[in-house]
CSV table of C-alpha atoms in Angstrom, one decimal:
chain,number,residue,atom,x,y,z
N,1,MET,CA,36.7,-7.5,10.3
N,2,ALA,CA,34.3,-4.7,11.5
N,3,ASP,CA,35.2,-2.6,8.5
N,4,THR,CA,34.6,-5.5,6.0
N,5,GLU,CA,31.0,-6.5,7.7
N,6,MET,CA,29.9,-2.7,7.5
N,7,ALA,CA,30.9,-2.5,4.0
N,8,GLU,CA,29.1,-5.7,3.1
N,9,ILE,CA,25.9,-4.2,4.8
N,10,HIS,CA,26.4,-1.3,3.2
N,11,GLN,CA,26.7,-2.8,-0.3
N,12,ARG,CA,23.4,-5.0,0.4
N,13,ALA,CA,21.6,-1.9,1.5
N,14,THR,CA,22.4,0.0,-1.4
N,15,ALA,CA,21.5,-3.0,-3.8
N,16,ALA,CA,18.2,-3.3,-1.9
N,17,MET,CA,17.6,0.4,-2.4
N,18,THR,CA,18.5,0.0,-6.1
N,19,ALA,CA,16.0,-2.8,-6.5
N,20,ALA,CA,13.1,-0.9,-4.7
N,21,ILE,CA,13.7,2.1,-6.8
N,22,GLN,CA,13.7,0.0,-10.2
N,23,ALA,CA,10.7,-1.8,-9.1
N,24,ALA,CA,8.7,1.4,-8.1
N,25,GLY,CA,9.5,2.9,-11.6
N,26,GLN,CA,8.3,-0.2,-13.3
N,27,LEU,CA,5.3,0.0,-11.4
N,28,ALA,CA,4.7,3.8,-12.5
N,29,GLN,CA,4.9,2.8,-15.8
N,30,VAL,CA,2.4,0.1,-15.6
N,31,LEU,CA,0.0,2.4,-13.8
N,32,ILE,CA,0.6,5.3,-16.3
N,33,ASP,CA,-0.4,2.7,-19.2
N,34,ALA,CA,-3.3,1.4,-17.3
N,35,ARG,CA,-4.9,4.9,-16.4
N,36,ILE,CA,-4.4,6.1,-20.2
N,37,ALA,CA,-6.1,2.9,-21.2
N,38,GLN,CA,-8.9,3.4,-18.7
N,39,LEU,CA,-9.3,7.3,-20.0
N,40,GLN,CA,-9.6,6.0,-23.5
N,41,ARG,CA,-12.3,3.3,-22.8
N,42,ALA,CA,-14.3,6.0,-21.0
N,43,ALA,CA,-14.0,8.5,-23.9
N,44,ARG,CA,-15.5,6.0,-26.1
N,45,ALA,CA,-18.4,5.0,-23.5
N,46,SER,CA,-19.8,8.6,-22.8
N,47,GLU,CA,-18.7,11.9,-21.8
N,48,GLU,CA,-20.1,11.5,-18.3
N,49,GLN,CA,-18.0,8.4,-17.6
N,50,ALA,CA,-15.0,10.1,-19.3
N,51,ARG,CA,-15.6,13.2,-16.9
N,52,GLN,CA,-15.8,10.9,-13.7
N,53,ILE,CA,-12.6,9.2,-14.8
N,54,ARG,CA,-10.8,12.5,-15.5
N,55,ALA,CA,-11.8,13.5,-12.0
N,56,GLN,CA,-10.2,10.1,-10.6
N,57,ALA,CA,-7.0,10.9,-12.5
N,58,ARG,CA,-7.0,14.5,-10.8
N,59,ALA,CA,-7.7,13.2,-7.4
N,60,ALA,CA,-5.1,10.5,-7.7
N,61,GLN,CA,-2.7,13.1,-9.0
N,62,GLN,CA,-3.2,15.0,-6.0
N,63,ALA,CA,-2.8,12.2,-3.7
N,64,ASP,CA,0.4,11.2,-5.2
N,65,ALA,CA,1.3,14.8,-4.9
N,66,ALA,CA,0.8,14.5,-1.0
N,67,VAL,CA,3.2,11.3,-1.1
N,68,TRP,CA,6.2,13.2,-3.0
N,69,ARG,CA,6.1,16.6,-1.4
N,70,PRO,CA,7.5,16.0,1.9
N,71,ALA,CA,10.4,14.6,0.1
N,72,MET,CA,11.1,18.1,-1.0
N,73,ARG,CA,12.1,19.1,2.6
N,74,PRO,CA,15.7,17.9,3.7
N,75,GLY,CA,14.2,17.0,7.1
N,76,TRP,CA,12.0,14.2,5.9
N,77,TRP,CA,15.3,12.4,4.7
N,78,ARG,CA,16.5,12.0,8.2
N,79,THR,CA,14.0,9.3,8.8
N,80,ALA,CA,13.3,7.9,5.5
N,81,GLY,CA,13.8,4.2,4.8
N,82,THR,CA,13.6,2.4,1.6
N,83,GLU,CA,9.9,1.7,1.6
N,84,ASP,CA,9.4,5.5,2.0
N,85,ILE,CA,11.7,6.6,-0.8
N,86,ALA,CA,10.4,3.9,-3.2
N,87,ARG,CA,6.8,5.3,-2.7
N,88,VAL,CA,8.1,8.8,-3.4
N,89,TRP,CA,9.8,7.5,-6.4
N,90,ARG,CA,6.6,5.7,-7.9
N,91,ALA,CA,4.2,8.7,-6.9
N,92,ALA,CA,6.6,11.1,-8.6
N,93,SER,CA,7.4,8.6,-11.6
N,94,THR,CA,3.6,8.3,-12.4
N,95,TRP,CA,3.2,12.0,-13.0
N,96,GLN,CA,6.5,13.3,-14.0
N,97,HIS,CA,5.3,13.6,-17.7
N,98,VAL,CA,2.1,15.6,-16.5
N,99,ASP,CA,3.5,17.6,-13.5
N,100,PRO,CA,6.7,19.4,-13.4
N,101,ARG,CA,6.9,19.3,-9.8
N,102,ALA,CA,6.8,15.5,-10.0
N,103,GLN,CA,10.0,15.9,-12.3
N,104,GLN,CA,11.6,18.0,-9.5
N,105,ALA,CA,10.6,15.6,-6.7
N,106,ARG,CA,12.5,12.7,-8.7
N,107,GLN,CA,15.7,14.9,-9.1
N,108,VAL,CA,15.5,15.4,-5.4
N,109,VAL,CA,15.5,11.5,-4.6
N,110,VAL,CA,18.5,11.2,-7.2
N,111,ASP,CA,20.6,13.9,-5.3
N,112,GLN,CA,19.6,12.6,-2.0
N,113,LEU,CA,20.5,9.1,-2.9
N,114,ALA,CA,23.9,10.1,-4.3
N,115,LYS,CA,24.6,12.1,-1.2
N,116,ARG,CA,24.0,8.9,0.8
N,117,ALA,CA,26.5,7.1,-1.4
N,118,GLY,CA,28.9,9.9,-1.3
N,119,ARG,CA,29.2,10.5,-5.1
N,120,ALA,CA,28.3,13.4,-7.1
N,121,ALA,CA,24.5,13.6,-8.1
N,122,GLU,CA,23.6,11.9,-11.4
N,123,LYS,CA,20.8,12.8,-13.8
N,124,PRO,CA,17.8,10.4,-13.4
N,125,GLU,CA,17.8,7.4,-15.8
N,126,PRO,CA,16.0,8.5,-19.2
N,127,VAL,CA,12.5,7.0,-19.1
N,128,ARG,CA,10.0,6.3,-21.8
N,129,GLU,CA,7.5,8.7,-22.4
N,130,PRO,CA,4.2,6.5,-22.4
N,131,ASP,CA,2.2,6.5,-25.6
N,132,ASP,CA,-0.6,8.7,-25.6
N,133,ILE,CA,0.6,10.4,-22.5
N,134,GLU,CA,-1.2,13.6,-23.9
N,135,VAL,CA,-4.2,11.8,-23.0
N,136,LEU,CA,-3.4,11.6,-19.2
N,137,SER,CA,-2.1,15.3,-19.3
N,138,ASP,CA,-5.2,16.4,-20.9
N,139,ALA,CA,-7.4,14.4,-18.7
N,140,VAL,CA,-6.1,16.1,-15.5
N,141,ASP,CA,-6.1,19.7,-16.9
N,142,ARG,CA,-9.6,19.3,-17.9
N,143,ALA,CA,-10.6,18.0,-14.8
N,144,VAL,CA,-9.3,21.2,-13.3
N,145,ARG,CA,-11.6,23.2,-15.8
N,146,GLU,CA,-14.5,21.0,-15.4
N,147,ALA,CA,-14.6,21.2,-11.5
N,148,THR,CA,-14.2,24.9,-11.8
N,149,ASP,CA,-17.0,25.2,-14.5
N,150,ARG,CA,-19.2,23.1,-12.0
N,151,SER,CA,-18.6,25.7,-9.1
N,152,ARG,CA,-19.5,28.8,-11.1
N,153,ARG,CA,-22.7,30.0,-9.6
N,154,PRO,CA,-24.6,32.1,-10.2
N,155,ALA,CA,-24.1,32.7,-14.0
N,156,MET,CA,-22.3,35.9,-14.8
N,157,SER,CA,-22.9,38.2,-17.8
N,158,ALA,CA,-20.0,38.4,-20.4
N,159,GLU,CA,-19.3,41.9,-19.1
N,160,ALA,CA,-18.8,40.5,-15.5
N,161,VAL,CA,-16.6,37.7,-16.7
N,162,ARG,CA,-14.4,40.1,-18.8
N,163,ASP,CA,-14.1,42.3,-15.7
N,164,ARG,CA,-12.9,39.4,-13.6
N,165,GLN,CA,-10.4,38.1,-16.2
N,166,GLU,CA,-9.1,41.8,-16.6
N,167,ARG,CA,-8.6,42.3,-12.9
N,168,MET,CA,-6.8,38.9,-12.4
N,169,ALA,CA,-4.8,39.3,-15.4
N,170,ALA,CA,-3.4,42.6,-14.0
N,171,GLU,CA,-2.7,40.6,-10.7
N,172,VAL,CA,-0.7,37.9,-12.9
N,173,ARG,CA,1.2,40.4,-14.7
N,174,ARG,CA,2.1,42.1,-11.2
N,175,ALA,CA,3.2,38.8,-9.7
N,176,TRP,CA,5.4,38.0,-12.8
N,177,PRO,CA,6.4,41.2,-14.4
N,178,SER,CA,8.9,39.5,-16.7
N,179,GLY,CA,5.8,39.4,-19.2
N,180,GLN,CA,6.7,35.8,-21.0
N,181,ARG,CA,5.3,33.8,-18.1
N,182,ALA,CA,2.4,35.8,-17.6
N,183,ASP,CA,1.6,35.8,-21.2
N,184,ARG,CA,1.7,32.1,-21.7
N,185,VAL,CA,-0.9,31.6,-18.7
N,186,ILE,CA,-3.1,34.4,-19.6
N,187,GLY,CA,-3.3,33.3,-23.3
N,188,CYS,CA,-3.9,29.7,-22.1
N,189,GLU,CA,-7.2,28.0,-22.9
N,190,ALA,CA,-7.6,27.3,-19.1
N,191,TRP,CA,-7.2,30.9,-18.3
N,192,GLY,CA,-10.9,31.2,-17.5
N,193,ALA,CA,-10.5,28.8,-14.7
N,194,LEU,CA,-7.6,30.3,-13.2
N,195,ALA,CA,-9.0,33.8,-13.0
N,196,TYR,CA,-12.2,32.5,-11.6
N,197,THR,CA,-10.0,30.3,-9.0
N,198,LEU,CA,-8.0,33.4,-8.2
N,199,ASP,CA,-11.2,35.6,-7.9
N,200,GLN,CA,-12.8,33.2,-5.5
N,201,ALA,CA,-9.7,33.1,-3.4
N,202,GLU,CA,-9.5,36.9,-3.3
N,203,GLN,CA,-13.2,37.1,-2.1
N,204,ALA,CA,-12.5,34.5,0.7
N,205,GLY,CA,-9.8,36.8,1.9
N,206,HIS,CA,-6.6,35.3,0.4
N,207,ASP,CA,-3.6,37.1,-0.8
N,208,VAL,CA,-3.7,36.5,-4.4
N,209,GLN,CA,-0.2,37.9,-4.9
N,210,GLN,CA,1.2,35.3,-2.4
N,211,LEU,CA,-0.7,32.5,-4.2
N,212,LEU,CA,0.7,33.3,-7.5
N,213,ARG,CA,4.1,33.9,-6.4
N,214,GLY,CA,4.1,30.2,-5.1
N,215,VAL,CA,3.5,28.9,-8.4
N,216,PRO,CA,6.8,27.3,-9.6
N,217,SER,CA,8.7,29.2,-12.1
N,218,PHE,CA,8.7,26.3,-14.4
N,219,VAL,CA,5.1,26.8,-15.0
N,220,ASP,CA,6.0,27.5,-18.7
N,221,ARG,CA,7.1,23.8,-19.0
N,222,ALA,CA,3.7,22.4,-18.2
N,223,ARG,CA,1.6,21.5,-21.4
N,224,THR,CA,-1.4,23.7,-20.4
N,225,PRO,CA,0.3,26.5,-18.2
N,226,GLY,CA,-2.8,28.1,-17.0
N,227,ALA,CA,-4.1,24.7,-15.8
N,228,PHE,CA,-1.0,23.8,-14.2
N,229,ALA,CA,-1.2,27.2,-12.5
N,230,CYS,CA,-4.6,26.7,-11.4
N,231,ARG,CA,-3.8,23.2,-9.9
N,232,VAL,CA,-1.1,24.9,-7.8
N,233,VAL,CA,-3.5,27.4,-6.5
N,234,GLN,CA,-6.0,25.0,-5.7
N,235,ASP,CA,-3.8,22.8,-3.9
N,236,LYS,CA,-2.8,25.9,-1.7
N,237,LEU,CA,-6.3,26.6,-0.9
N,238,ASP,CA,-7.2,23.2,-0.1
N,239,GLY,CA,-4.2,23.2,2.4
N,240,ARG,CA,-2.0,20.7,0.6
N,241,ILE,CA,0.8,23.1,0.1
N,242,ASP,CA,1.9,24.9,3.3
N,243,LEU,CA,3.7,28.1,2.1
N,244,GLY,CA,2.1,30.4,4.4
N,245,THR,CA,-1.0,31.6,2.4
N,246,VAL,CA,-3.6,32.5,4.9
N,247,ARG,CA,-6.8,34.3,5.2
N,248,ARG,CA,-6.0,37.9,6.0
N,249,ASP,CA,-8.9,37.3,8.9
N,250,ARG,CA,-10.4,34.1,9.1
N,251,SER,CA,-13.1,35.6,11.8
N,252,GLN,CA,-14.4,38.1,9.1
N,253,GLU,CA,-15.7,35.0,6.8
N,254,THR,CA,-19.3,35.8,6.6
N,255,ALA,CA,-22.5,34.2,5.1
N,256,GLU,CA,-22.0,36.3,2.0
N,257,ASN,CA,-18.7,34.6,1.5
N,258,GLN,CA,-20.1,31.2,1.9
N,259,ALA,CA,-22.8,31.9,-0.5
N,260,VAL,CA,-20.0,32.7,-3.1
N,261,ARG,CA,-19.2,28.9,-3.1
N,262,ALA,CA,-21.3,26.3,-4.8
N,263,ASP,CA,-24.0,24.3,-3.5
N,264,PRO,CA,-23.1,21.2,-1.6
N,265,GLY,CA,-25.1,18.9,-4.0
N,266,GLU,CA,-23.2,20.2,-7.0
N,267,SER,CA,-19.7,21.2,-5.7
N,268,VAL,CA,-16.3,19.7,-6.6
N,269,ALA,CA,-15.5,16.7,-4.4
N,270,THR,CA,-14.4,17.4,-0.9
N,271,SER,CA,-10.9,16.5,0.4
N,272,SER,CA,-12.3,13.4,2.1
N,273,GLU,CA,-14.1,12.2,-1.2
N,274,ARG,CA,-11.0,12.9,-3.1
N,275,ALA,CA,-9.0,10.7,-0.5
N,276,VAL,CA,-11.5,8.1,-1.0
N,277,THR,CA,-11.2,8.2,-4.7
N,278,ALA,CA,-7.4,8.2,-4.6
N,279,ALA,CA,-7.7,5.3,-2.3
N,280,ARG,CA,-9.7,3.2,-4.8
N,281,ALA,CA,-7.1,4.3,-7.5
N,282,TYR,CA,-4.2,2.8,-5.6
N,283,PRO,CA,-5.6,0.1,-3.1
N,284,VAL,CA,-2.3,-2.0,-3.3
N,285,SER,CA,0.4,-0.9,-0.8
N,286,THR,CA,4.0,0.2,-2.3
N,287,ARG,CA,5.8,-2.8,-0.6
N,288,ASP,CA,3.3,-5.5,-2.1
N,289,ALA,CA,3.4,-3.7,-5.4
N,290,VAL,CA,7.3,-3.4,-5.6
N,291,ALA,CA,7.3,-7.4,-4.7
N,292,GLY,CA,5.0,-8.2,-7.4
N,293,THR,CA,6.8,-6.0,-9.9
N,294,LYS,CA,9.9,-7.5,-9.2
N,295,THR,CA,9.1,-11.0,-9.7
N,296,GLY,CA,7.2,-10.2,-12.7
N,297,SER,CA,9.0,-7.2,-14.7
N,298,ASP,CA,10.1,-9.2,-17.8
N,299,ALA,CA,8.7,-8.1,-21.0
N,300,ALA,CA,6.4,-11.4,-21.1
N,301,GLY,CA,5.0,-10.4,-18.0
N,302,GLN,CA,4.1,-6.7,-18.8
N,303,ALA,CA,0.5,-7.5,-20.2
N,304,PRO,CA,-0.7,-9.3,-17.1
N,305,ALA,CA,0.9,-6.4,-15.1
N,306,VAL,CA,-1.4,-3.9,-16.9
N,307,LYS,CA,-4.5,-5.8,-16.8
N,308,ALA,CA,-3.7,-6.1,-12.8
N,309,ALA,CA,-3.3,-2.2,-12.6
N,310,GLU,CA,-6.3,-1.5,-14.4
N,311,ALA,CA,-8.1,-3.9,-12.3
N,312,GLY,CA,-6.9,-1.9,-9.3
N,313,LEU,CA,-7.8,1.4,-10.8
N,314,ASP,CA,-11.4,0.1,-10.9
N,315,SER,CA,-11.8,-2.0,-7.6
N,316,PRO,CA,-13.1,-0.5,-4.4
N,317,SER,CA,-10.7,0.4,-1.7
N,318,ARG,CA,-9.5,-2.2,0.8
């Protein structure tokens, strides 16, 4: 009898997990469509509004990366519950078409759930690539370049810029000697932003080689390899990824190094500002969102769901 009861409990738990994952995936699809629609509307309105919405998309991507990243560590799964796993699945699914790291996180979820169920890992179910997904991908990559452009101060001569890019290209080729990966990144339209970010990191005392070696080897799969590499490096410098990259001597950070950074009034948003922006992007808890999606996931209910998600993207945080 006890074995039968345990089997029934296990079956019910598995069913609940499956429902939560499916609902989280549906929610991710709705959020993707809503954000693409928001970006398209902003682009038609004005360049300044489009820039602001692109910055919001980048902040939301960073916030979701902070959700899925802990799930990449085996220890996280020892205490993860259904709600935790559903949040990771939603976060990773929202950006899987934009960030190869999100694809990797989804596969980790699949493998871990298969391990819990005691069967071989299966590939994630095929998902529809949203229409105009290039709009979202381009928005995140452009936000990286725009943020870097705003922090370039003072203006440098063409010769100085060329010297910086040549020095950083040498660092990239040293970190990735195989050639193909380095060539794709250096030849990317976002190479200038990456070269600038690496140069600033070096001036601040960071180990550029260690930063580059921390960029995933699947950088080639990104739509804009240079921008993806720049995203990863910026995440490291912001402390969002702990891979041991530290300043060689924090006590040696002088006022001269501080002067290299942008002025506060025109600099890129701080970590706290990005967190506020991300909170505005996702004001609804995953539990509430999953419940709402489960009750309205049929095709007829998709349009209201998109409208609700769009309202959520524009509403203030709660």
